[in-house]
Short mmCIF file of C-alpha atoms and ligand atoms in Angstrom, two decimals:
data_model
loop_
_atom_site.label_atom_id
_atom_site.label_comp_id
_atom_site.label_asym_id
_atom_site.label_seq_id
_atom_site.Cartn_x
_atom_site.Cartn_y
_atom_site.Cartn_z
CA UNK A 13 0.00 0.00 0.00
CA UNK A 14 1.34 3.38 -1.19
CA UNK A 15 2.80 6.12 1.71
CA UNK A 16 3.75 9.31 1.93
CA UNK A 17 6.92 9.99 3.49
CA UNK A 18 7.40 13.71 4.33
CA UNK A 19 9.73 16.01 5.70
CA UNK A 20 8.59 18.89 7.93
CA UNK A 21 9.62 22.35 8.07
CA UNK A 22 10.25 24.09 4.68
CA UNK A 23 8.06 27.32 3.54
CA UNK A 24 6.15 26.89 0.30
CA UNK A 25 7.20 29.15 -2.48
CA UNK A 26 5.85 29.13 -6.41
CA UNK A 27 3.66 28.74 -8.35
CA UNK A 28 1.13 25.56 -8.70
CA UNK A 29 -1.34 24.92 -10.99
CA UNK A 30 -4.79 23.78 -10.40
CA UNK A 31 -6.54 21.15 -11.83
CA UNK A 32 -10.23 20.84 -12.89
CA UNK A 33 -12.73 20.10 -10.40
CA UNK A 34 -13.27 16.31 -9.20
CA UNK A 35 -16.55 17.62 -8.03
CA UNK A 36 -17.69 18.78 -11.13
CA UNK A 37 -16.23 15.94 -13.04
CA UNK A 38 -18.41 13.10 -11.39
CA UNK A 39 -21.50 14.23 -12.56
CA UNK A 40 -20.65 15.95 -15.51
CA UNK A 41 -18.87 12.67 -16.99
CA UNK A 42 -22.34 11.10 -16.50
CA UNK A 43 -24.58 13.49 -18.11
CA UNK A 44 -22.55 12.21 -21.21
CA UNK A 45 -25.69 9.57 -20.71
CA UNK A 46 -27.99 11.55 -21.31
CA UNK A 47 -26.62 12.73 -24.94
CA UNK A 48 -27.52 10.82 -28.24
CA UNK A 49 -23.79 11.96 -29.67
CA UNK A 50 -20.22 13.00 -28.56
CA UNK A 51 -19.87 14.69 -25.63
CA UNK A 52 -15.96 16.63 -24.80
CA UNK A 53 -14.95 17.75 -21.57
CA UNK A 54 -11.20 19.28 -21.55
CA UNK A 55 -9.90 20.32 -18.17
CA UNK A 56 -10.69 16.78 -16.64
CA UNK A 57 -8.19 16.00 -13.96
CA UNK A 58 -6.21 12.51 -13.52
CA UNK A 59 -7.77 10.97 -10.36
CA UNK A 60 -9.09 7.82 -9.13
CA UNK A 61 -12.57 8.68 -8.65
CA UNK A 62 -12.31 10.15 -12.68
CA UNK A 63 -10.78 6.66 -13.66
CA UNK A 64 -13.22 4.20 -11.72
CA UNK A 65 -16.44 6.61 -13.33
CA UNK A 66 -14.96 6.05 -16.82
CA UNK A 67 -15.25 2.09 -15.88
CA UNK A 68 -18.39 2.84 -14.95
CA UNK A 69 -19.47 4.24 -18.18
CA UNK A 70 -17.39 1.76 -20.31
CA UNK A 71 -18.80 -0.73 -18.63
CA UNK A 72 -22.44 0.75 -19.72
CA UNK A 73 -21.52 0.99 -23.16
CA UNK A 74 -20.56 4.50 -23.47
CA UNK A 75 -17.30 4.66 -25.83
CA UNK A 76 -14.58 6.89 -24.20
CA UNK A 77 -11.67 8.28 -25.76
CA UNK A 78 -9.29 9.85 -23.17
CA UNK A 79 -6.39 12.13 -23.88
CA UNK A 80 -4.47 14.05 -21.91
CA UNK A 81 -7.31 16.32 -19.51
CA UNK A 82 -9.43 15.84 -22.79
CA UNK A 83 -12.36 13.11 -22.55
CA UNK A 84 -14.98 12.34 -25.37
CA UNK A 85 -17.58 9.72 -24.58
CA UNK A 86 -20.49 8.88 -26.90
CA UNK A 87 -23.24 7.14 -25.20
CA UNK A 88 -25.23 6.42 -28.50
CA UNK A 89 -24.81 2.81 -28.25
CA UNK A 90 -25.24 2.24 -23.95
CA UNK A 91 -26.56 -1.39 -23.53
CA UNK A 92 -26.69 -1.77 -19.58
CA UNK A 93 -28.45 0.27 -17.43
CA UNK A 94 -26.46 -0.70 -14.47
CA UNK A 95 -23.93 0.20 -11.27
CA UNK A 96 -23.31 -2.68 -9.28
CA UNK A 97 -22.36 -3.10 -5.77
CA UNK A 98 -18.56 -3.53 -6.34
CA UNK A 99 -18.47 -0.42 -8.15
CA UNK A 100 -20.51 1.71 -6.18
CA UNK A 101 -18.88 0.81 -2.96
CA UNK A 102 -15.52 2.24 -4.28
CA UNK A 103 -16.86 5.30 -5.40
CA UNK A 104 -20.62 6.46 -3.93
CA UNK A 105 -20.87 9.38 -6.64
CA UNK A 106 -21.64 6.66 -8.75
CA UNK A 107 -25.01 7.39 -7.83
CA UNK A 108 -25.02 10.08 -10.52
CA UNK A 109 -25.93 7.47 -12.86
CA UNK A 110 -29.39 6.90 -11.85
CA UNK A 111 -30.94 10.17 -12.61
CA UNK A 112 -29.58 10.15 -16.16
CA UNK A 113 -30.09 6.50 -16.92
CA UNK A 114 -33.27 6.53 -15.89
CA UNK A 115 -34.30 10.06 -17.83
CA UNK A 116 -33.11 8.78 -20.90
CA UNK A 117 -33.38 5.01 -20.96
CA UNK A 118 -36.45 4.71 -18.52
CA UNK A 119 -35.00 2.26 -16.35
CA UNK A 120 -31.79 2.08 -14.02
CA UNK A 121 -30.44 -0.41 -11.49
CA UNK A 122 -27.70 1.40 -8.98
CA UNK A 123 -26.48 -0.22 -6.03
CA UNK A 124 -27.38 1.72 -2.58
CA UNK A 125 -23.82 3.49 -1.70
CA UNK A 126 -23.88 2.23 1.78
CA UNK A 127 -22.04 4.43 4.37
CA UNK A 128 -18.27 5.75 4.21
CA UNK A 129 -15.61 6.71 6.77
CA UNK A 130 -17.57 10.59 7.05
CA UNK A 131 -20.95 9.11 7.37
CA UNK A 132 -23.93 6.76 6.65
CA UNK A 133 -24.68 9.26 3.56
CA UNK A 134 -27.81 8.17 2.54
CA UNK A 135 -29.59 8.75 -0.92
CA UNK A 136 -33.29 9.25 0.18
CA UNK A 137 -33.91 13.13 -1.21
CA UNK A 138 -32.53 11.32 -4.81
CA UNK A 139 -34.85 8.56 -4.71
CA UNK A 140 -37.74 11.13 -3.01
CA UNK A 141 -37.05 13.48 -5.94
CA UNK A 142 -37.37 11.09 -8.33
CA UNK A 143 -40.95 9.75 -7.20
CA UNK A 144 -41.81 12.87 -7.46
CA UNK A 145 -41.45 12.75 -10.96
CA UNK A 146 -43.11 10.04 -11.26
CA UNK A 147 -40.38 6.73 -11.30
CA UNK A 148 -41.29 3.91 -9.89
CA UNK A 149 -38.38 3.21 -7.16
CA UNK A 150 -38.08 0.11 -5.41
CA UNK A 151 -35.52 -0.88 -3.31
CA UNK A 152 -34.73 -4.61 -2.86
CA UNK A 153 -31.23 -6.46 -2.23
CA UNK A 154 -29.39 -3.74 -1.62
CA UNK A 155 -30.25 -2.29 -5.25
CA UNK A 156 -32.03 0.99 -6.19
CA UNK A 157 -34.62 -0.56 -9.00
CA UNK A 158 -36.01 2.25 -10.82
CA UNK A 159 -38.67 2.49 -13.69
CA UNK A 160 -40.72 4.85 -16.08
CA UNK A 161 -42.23 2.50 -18.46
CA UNK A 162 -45.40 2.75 -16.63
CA UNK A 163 -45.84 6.50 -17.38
CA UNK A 164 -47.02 8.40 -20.64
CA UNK A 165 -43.75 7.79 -23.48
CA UNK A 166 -42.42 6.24 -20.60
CA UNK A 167 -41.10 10.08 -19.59
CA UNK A 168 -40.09 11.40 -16.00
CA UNK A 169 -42.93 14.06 -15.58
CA UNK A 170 -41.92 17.52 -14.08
CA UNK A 171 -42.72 18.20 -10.66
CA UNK A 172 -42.27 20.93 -7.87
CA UNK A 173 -39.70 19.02 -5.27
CA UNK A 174 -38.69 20.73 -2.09
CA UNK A 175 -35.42 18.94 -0.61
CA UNK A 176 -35.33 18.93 3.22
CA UNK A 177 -31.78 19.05 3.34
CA UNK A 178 -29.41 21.03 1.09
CA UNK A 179 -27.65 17.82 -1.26
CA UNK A 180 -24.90 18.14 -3.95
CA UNK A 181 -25.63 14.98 -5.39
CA UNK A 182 -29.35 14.87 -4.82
CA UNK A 183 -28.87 18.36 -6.56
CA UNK A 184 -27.17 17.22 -9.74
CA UNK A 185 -28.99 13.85 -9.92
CA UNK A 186 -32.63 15.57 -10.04
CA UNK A 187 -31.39 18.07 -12.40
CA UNK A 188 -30.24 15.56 -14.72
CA UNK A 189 -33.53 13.49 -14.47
CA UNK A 190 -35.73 17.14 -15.14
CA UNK A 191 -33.50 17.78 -18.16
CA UNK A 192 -35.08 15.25 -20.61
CA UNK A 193 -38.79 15.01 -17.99
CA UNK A 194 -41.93 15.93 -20.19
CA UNK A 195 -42.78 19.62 -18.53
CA UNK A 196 -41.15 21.60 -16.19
CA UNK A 197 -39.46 20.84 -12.28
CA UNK A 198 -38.75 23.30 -9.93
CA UNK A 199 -36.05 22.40 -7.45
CA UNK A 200 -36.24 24.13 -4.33
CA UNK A 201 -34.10 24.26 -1.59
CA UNK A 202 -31.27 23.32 -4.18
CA UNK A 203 -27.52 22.91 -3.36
CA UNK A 204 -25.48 26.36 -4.32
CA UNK A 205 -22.36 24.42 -4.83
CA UNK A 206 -20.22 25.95 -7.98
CA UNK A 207 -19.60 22.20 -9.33
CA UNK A 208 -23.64 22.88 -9.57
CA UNK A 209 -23.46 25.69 -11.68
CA UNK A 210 -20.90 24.08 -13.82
CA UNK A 211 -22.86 20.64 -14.46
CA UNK A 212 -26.11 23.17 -15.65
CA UNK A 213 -23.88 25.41 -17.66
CA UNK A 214 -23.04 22.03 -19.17
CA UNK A 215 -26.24 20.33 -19.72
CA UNK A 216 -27.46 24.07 -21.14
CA UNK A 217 -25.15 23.83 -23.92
CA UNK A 218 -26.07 19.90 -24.38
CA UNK A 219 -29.58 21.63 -25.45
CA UNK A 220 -31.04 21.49 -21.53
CA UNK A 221 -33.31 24.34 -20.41
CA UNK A 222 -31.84 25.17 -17.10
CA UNK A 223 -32.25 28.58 -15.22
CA UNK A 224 -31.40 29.10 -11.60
CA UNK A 225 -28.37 26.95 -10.55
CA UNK A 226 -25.86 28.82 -8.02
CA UNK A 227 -29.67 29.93 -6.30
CA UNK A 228 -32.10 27.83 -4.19
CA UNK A 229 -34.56 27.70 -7.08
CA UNK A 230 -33.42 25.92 -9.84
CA UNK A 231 -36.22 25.60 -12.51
CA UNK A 232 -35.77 22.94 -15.54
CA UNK A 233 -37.84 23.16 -18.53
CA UNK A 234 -37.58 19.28 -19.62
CA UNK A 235 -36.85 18.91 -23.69
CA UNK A 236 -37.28 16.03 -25.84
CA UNK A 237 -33.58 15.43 -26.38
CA UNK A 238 -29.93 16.29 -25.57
CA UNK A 239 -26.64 16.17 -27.65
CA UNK A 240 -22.98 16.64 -26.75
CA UNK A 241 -21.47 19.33 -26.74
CA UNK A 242 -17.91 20.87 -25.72
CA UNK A 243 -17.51 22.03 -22.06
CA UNK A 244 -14.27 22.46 -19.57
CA UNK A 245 -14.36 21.38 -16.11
CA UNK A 246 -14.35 24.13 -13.60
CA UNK A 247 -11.21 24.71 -11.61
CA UNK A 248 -11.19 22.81 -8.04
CA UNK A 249 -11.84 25.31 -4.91
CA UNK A 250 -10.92 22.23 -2.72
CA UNK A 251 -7.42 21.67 -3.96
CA UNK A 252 -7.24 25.27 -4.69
CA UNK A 253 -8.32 25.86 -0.78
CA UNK A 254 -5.38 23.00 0.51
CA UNK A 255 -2.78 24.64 -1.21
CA UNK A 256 -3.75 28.00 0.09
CA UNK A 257 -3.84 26.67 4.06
CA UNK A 258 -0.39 24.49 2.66
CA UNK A 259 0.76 28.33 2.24
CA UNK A 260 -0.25 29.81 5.08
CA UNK A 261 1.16 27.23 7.15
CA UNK A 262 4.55 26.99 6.17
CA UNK A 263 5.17 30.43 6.17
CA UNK A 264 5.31 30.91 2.40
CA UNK A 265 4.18 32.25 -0.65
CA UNK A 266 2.08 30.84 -2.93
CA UNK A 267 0.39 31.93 -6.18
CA UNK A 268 -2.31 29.12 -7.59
CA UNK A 269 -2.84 29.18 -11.41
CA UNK A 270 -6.65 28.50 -12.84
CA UNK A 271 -7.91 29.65 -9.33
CA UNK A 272 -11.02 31.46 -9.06
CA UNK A 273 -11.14 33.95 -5.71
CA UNK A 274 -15.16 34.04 -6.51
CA UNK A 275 -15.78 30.41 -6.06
CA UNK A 276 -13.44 30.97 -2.37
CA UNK A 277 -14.99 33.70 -0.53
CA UNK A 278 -15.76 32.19 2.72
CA UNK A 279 -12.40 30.20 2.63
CA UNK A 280 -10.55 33.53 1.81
CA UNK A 281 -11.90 35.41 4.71
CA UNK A 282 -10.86 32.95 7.44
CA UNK A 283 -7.27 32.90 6.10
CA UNK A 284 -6.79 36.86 6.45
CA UNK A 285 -8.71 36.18 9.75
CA UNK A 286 -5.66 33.69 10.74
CA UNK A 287 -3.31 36.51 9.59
CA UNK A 288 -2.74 34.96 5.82
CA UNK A 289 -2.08 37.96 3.47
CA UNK A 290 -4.50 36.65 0.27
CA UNK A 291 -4.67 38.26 -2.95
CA UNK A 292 -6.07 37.76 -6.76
CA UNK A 293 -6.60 38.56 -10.19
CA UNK A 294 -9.44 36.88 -12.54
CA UNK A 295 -7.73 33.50 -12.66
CA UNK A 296 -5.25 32.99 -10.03
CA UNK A 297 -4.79 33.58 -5.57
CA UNK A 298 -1.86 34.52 -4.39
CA UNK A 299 -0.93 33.53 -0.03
CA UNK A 300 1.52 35.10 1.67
CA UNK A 301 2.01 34.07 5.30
CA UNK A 302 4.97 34.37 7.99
CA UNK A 303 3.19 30.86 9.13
CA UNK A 304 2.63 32.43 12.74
CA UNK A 305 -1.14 32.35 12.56
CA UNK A 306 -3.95 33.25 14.68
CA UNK A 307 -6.78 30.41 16.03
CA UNK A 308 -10.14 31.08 13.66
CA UNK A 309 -13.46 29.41 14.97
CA UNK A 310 -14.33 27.38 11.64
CA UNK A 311 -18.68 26.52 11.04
CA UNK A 312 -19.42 24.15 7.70
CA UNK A 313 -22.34 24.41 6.03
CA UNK A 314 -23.59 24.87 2.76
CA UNK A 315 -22.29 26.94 -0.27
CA UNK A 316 -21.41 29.68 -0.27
CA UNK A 317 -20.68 29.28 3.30
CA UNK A 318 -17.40 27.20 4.63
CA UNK A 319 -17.31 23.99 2.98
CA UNK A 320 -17.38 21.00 4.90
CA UNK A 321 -14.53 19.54 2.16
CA UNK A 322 -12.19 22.53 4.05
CA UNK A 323 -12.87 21.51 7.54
CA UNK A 324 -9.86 18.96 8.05
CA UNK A 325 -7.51 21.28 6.62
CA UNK A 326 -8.42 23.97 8.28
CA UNK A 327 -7.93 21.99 11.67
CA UNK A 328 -4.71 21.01 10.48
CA UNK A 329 -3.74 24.80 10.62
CA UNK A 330 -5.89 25.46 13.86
CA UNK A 331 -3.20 22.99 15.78
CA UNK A 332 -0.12 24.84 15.15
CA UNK A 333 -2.10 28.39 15.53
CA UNK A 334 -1.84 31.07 17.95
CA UNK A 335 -4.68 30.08 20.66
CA UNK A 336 -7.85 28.18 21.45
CA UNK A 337 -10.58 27.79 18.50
CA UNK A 338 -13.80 25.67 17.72
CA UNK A 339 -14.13 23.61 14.32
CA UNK A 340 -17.44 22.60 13.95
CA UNK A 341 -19.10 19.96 11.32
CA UNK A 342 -22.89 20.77 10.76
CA UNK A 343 -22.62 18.42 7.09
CA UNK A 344 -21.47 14.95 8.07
CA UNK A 345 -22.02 13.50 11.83
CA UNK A 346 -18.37 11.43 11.21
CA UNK A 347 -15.81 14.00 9.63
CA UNK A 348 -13.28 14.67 12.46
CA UNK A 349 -11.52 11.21 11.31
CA UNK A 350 -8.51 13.39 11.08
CA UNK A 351 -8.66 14.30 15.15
CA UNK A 352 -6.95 11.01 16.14
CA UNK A 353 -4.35 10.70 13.72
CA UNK A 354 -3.13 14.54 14.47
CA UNK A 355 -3.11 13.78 17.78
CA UNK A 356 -0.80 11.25 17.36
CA UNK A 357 1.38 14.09 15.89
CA UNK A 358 1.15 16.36 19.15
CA UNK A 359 -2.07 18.34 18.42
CA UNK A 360 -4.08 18.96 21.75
CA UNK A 361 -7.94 18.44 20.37
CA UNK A 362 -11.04 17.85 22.22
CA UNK A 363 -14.30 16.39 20.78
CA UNK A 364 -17.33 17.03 21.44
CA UNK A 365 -20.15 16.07 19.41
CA UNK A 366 -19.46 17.78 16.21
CA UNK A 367 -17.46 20.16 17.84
CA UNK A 368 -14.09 19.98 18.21
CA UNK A 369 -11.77 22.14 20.90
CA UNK A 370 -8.31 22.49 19.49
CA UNK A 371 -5.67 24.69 21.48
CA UNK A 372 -2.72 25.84 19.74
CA UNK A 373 0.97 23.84 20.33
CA UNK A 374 4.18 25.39 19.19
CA UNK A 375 4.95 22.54 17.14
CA UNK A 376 3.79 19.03 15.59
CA UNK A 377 5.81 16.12 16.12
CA UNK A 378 6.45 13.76 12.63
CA UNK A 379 5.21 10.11 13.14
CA UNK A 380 3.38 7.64 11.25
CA UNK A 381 -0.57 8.10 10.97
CA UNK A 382 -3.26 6.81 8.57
CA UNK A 383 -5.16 8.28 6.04
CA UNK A 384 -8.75 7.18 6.27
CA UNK A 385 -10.67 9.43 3.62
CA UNK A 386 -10.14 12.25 1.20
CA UNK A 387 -10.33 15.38 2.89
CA UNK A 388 -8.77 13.57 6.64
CA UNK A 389 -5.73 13.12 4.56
CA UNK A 390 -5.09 16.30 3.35
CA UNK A 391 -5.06 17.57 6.27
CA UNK A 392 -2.58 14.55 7.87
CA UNK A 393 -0.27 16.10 4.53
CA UNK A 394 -0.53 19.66 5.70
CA UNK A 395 0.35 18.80 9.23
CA UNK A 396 3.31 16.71 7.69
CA UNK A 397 4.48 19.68 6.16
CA UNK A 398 5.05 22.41 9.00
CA UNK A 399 5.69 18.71 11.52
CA UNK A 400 9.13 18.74 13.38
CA UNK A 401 10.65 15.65 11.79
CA UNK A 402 8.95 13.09 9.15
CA UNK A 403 6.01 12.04 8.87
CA UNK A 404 4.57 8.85 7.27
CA UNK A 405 1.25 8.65 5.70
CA UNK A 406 -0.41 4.93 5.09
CA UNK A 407 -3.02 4.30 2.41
CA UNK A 408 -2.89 7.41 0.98
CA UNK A 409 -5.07 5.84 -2.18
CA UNK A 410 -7.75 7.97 -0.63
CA UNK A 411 -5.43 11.32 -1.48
CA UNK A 412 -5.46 9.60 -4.83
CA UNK A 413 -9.29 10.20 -5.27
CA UNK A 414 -9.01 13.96 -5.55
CA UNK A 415 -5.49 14.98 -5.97
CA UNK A 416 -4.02 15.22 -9.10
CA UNK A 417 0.14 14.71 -8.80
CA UNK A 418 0.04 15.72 -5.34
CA UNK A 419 3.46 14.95 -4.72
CA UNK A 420 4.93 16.85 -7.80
CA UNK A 421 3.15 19.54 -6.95
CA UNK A 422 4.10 20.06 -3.57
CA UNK A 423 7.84 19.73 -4.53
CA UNK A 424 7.78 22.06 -6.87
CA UNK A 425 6.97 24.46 -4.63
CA UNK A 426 10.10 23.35 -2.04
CA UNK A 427 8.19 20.74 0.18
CA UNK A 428 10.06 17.59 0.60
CA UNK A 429 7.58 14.71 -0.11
CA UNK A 430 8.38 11.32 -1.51
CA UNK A 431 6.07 8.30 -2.41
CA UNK A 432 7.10 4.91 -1.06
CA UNK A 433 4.98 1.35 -1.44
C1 EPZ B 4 -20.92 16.07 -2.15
O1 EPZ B 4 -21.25 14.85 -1.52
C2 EPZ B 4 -19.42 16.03 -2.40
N1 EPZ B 4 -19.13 14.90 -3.30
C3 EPZ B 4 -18.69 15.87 -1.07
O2 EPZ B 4 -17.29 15.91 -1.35
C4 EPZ B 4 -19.06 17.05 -0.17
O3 EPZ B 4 -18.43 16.88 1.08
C5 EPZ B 4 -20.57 17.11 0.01
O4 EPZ B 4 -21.21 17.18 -1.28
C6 EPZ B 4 -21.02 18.31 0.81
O5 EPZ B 4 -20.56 19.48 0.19
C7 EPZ B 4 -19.36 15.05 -4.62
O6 EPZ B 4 -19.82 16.07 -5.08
C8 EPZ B 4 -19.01 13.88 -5.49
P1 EPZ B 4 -24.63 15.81 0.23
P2 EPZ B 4 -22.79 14.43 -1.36
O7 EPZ B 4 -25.65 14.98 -0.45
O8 EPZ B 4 -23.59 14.98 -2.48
C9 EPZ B 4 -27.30 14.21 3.79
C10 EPZ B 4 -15.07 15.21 -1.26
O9 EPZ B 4 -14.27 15.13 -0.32
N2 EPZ B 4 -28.13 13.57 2.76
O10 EPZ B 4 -24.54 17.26 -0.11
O11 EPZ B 4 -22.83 12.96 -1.12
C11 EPZ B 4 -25.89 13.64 3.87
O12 EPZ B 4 -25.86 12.50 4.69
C12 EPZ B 4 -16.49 14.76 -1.06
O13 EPZ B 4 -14.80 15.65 -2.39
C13 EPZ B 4 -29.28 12.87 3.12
O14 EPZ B 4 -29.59 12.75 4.31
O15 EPZ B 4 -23.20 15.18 -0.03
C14 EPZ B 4 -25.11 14.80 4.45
O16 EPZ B 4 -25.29 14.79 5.86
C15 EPZ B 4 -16.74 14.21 0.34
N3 EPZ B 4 -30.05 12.30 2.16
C16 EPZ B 4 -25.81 16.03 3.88
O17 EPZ B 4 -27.09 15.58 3.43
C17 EPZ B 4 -29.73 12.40 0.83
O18 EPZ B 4 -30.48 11.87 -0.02
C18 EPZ B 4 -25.10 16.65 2.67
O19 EPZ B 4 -24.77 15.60 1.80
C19 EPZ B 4 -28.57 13.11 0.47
C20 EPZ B 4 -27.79 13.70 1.43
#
């Protein structure tokens, strides 16, 4: 199993540039079901969870033709309507399937994602949205088995849905199923997420009638058809956001390339708050730090507030900061995976309930901890970085799943990080 073996104490300085977003990606990779010809997405970054949805779709039928951060997938020819267990399990965004499969091809069998390290994650608001538009969902064996061929042309019918909670995912799923529904759905109560706005700016030029996305309303106006089109993924705030806090820890300065300050805001403000000089032009952010840095009480919740996909790394930077602050996790009831593992490196944290209590110590300690899921080990890496010492990093195939040539990219801008099986 893959580690990460890295050596502590050197202040960040370059340039790095980042990649498209994994979170726009997912679903965006399977609207390309919902399209009767070629579909090409450019800006598509080289990650596991890319790779194992490309399976997916393979898998399905749809031909892909992958080049570089340029992907072209044709689904004219897709001849199973399915995502088994063993592929779901590795990757619970394949859920994005269902909503297109079934809007298109009026029937779709998707493994339930079962829980993760961060939580149980369940799928109900998809599988609520979709009754509401009229699919037939059962749910037996562990398999989502859903159906329109009881309905008029065998179409998803528009509906009004109101989503209790605020879901990504449920977001992009029901969008995708409204896109091709006979009539209009209003989706209220919608996700604000900018990996949102870039799936509907991408269905919209795939012939979709979308209007709303980046609000709480989002209002589809279903069409009989969609076609492919040419899109490029959005950049990624989340890897954008880790280099930033890599930044402000060690004392360094940073400028990211293909960085948008818009998409950043809440992320931006709590860096200046920790003393983090942050500034930007249209497409890049540039950190400054002197890596002492003040405690900031950290909240997650919905776009555009702080994302919960910041949280770890932000506690990463809380344990090394001047003072007492709060991180709390309002999105996931298991996210602080992180807590144990840093402690292990020196950090004084205190949990309770989905708060945690971390005071400030004058220095982490290097020592061998255990990545346990995507965001948890970016912030071990961070800690690694500004860590008296070394510090070893075990299955770090979870870093794989969102960050593109993580290594390379930190040593390029003067860390001292090596890859070891
Ligand atoms: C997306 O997950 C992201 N993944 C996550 O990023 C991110 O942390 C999360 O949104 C929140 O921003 C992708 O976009 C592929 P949710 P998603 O549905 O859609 C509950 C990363 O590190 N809920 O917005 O699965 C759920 O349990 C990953 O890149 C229901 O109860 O998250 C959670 O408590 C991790 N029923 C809350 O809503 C549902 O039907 C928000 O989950 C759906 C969700």
């Amino acid at each position: 199993m893959d580690k990460l073996i890295i050596e502590g104490g050197v202040p960040l300085h370059g340039e790095v540039v980042v990649s498209g977003a994994k979170n726009a990606a997912l679903p965006i990779l399977c609207a390309a079901l919902l399209a009767e010809t070629p579909l090409t997405l450019t800006g598509v970054p080289e990650l596991r969870d890319v790779s194992s949805t490309l399976t997916l779709l393979d898998t399905m039928g749809v031909k892909v033709v992958k080049e570089d951060d340029r992907v072209i997938l044709d689904a004219s020819d897709v001849a199973s309507f399915e995502a088994t267990y063993e592929m779901v399990k590795t990757m619970r965004a394949s859920i994005l399937v269902l909503g297109p499969l079934l809007a298109r091809f009026g029937t779709a069998r998707v493994s339930l994602p079962g829980g993760c390290a961060i939580g149980s994650r369940p799928v109900d608001l998809h599988i609520k949205g979709l009754q509401a538009m009229g699919a037939a969902m059962h749910i037996t064996h562990g398999y989502i088995q859903a159906s329109t061929l009881h309905l008029p042309n065998r179409r998803l019918q528009g509906a009004k849905y109101y989503m209790d909670l605020v879901t990504v995912t449920g977001t992009e799923n029901l969008m995708m199923a409204a896109a091709l529904a006979q009539g209009t759905t209003v989706l209220e109560n919608a996700a604000k997420e900018p990996e949102v706005v870039d799936l509907a700016e991408c269905l919209n030029k795939m012939g979709a009638k979308i209007s709303g996305a980046g609000t709480d309303t989002i209002t589809i106006e279903g069409v009989e058809r969609l076609t492919g089109a040419e899109h490029h993924i959005v950049c990624d705030r989340i890897e954008a956001g880790t280099y930033m806090v890599a930044a402000a820890m060690t004392g360094g300065e940073v400028t990211l390339k293909n960085a948008r300050a818009d998409l950043l805001e809440a992320v931006i403000e709590k860096l200046r708050e920790a003393g983090a000089q942050v500034s930007n032009d249209a497409d890049s952010i540039t950190v400054k730090s002197n890596g002492q840095l003040k405690a900031i009480n950290i909240r997650t919740a919905p776009h555009p507030a702080f994302p919960t996909d910041m949280q770890a790394q932000f506690m990463a930077m809380n344990t090394v900061a001047d003072g007492v602050s709060t991180v709390v996790e309002t999105i996931f009831e298991n996210r602080f995976m992180h807590v144990q593992e840093l402690q292990r490196m020196g950090a004084n944290i205190e949990i309770q309930g989905n708060t945690a209590l971390v005071k400030g110590v004058p220095a982490l300690e290097g020592a061998s901890v255990m990545a346990t899921d995507l965001r948890a080990s970016a912030g071990l890496v961070l800690a690694g970085l500004v860590a008296d010492g070394e510090t070893v990093i075990d299955r770090i195939y979870h870093l794989d799943r969102g960050y593109e040539r993580l290594e390379e990219k930190l040593n390029r801008l003067g860390a001292k990080v090596r890859r070891s099986n």
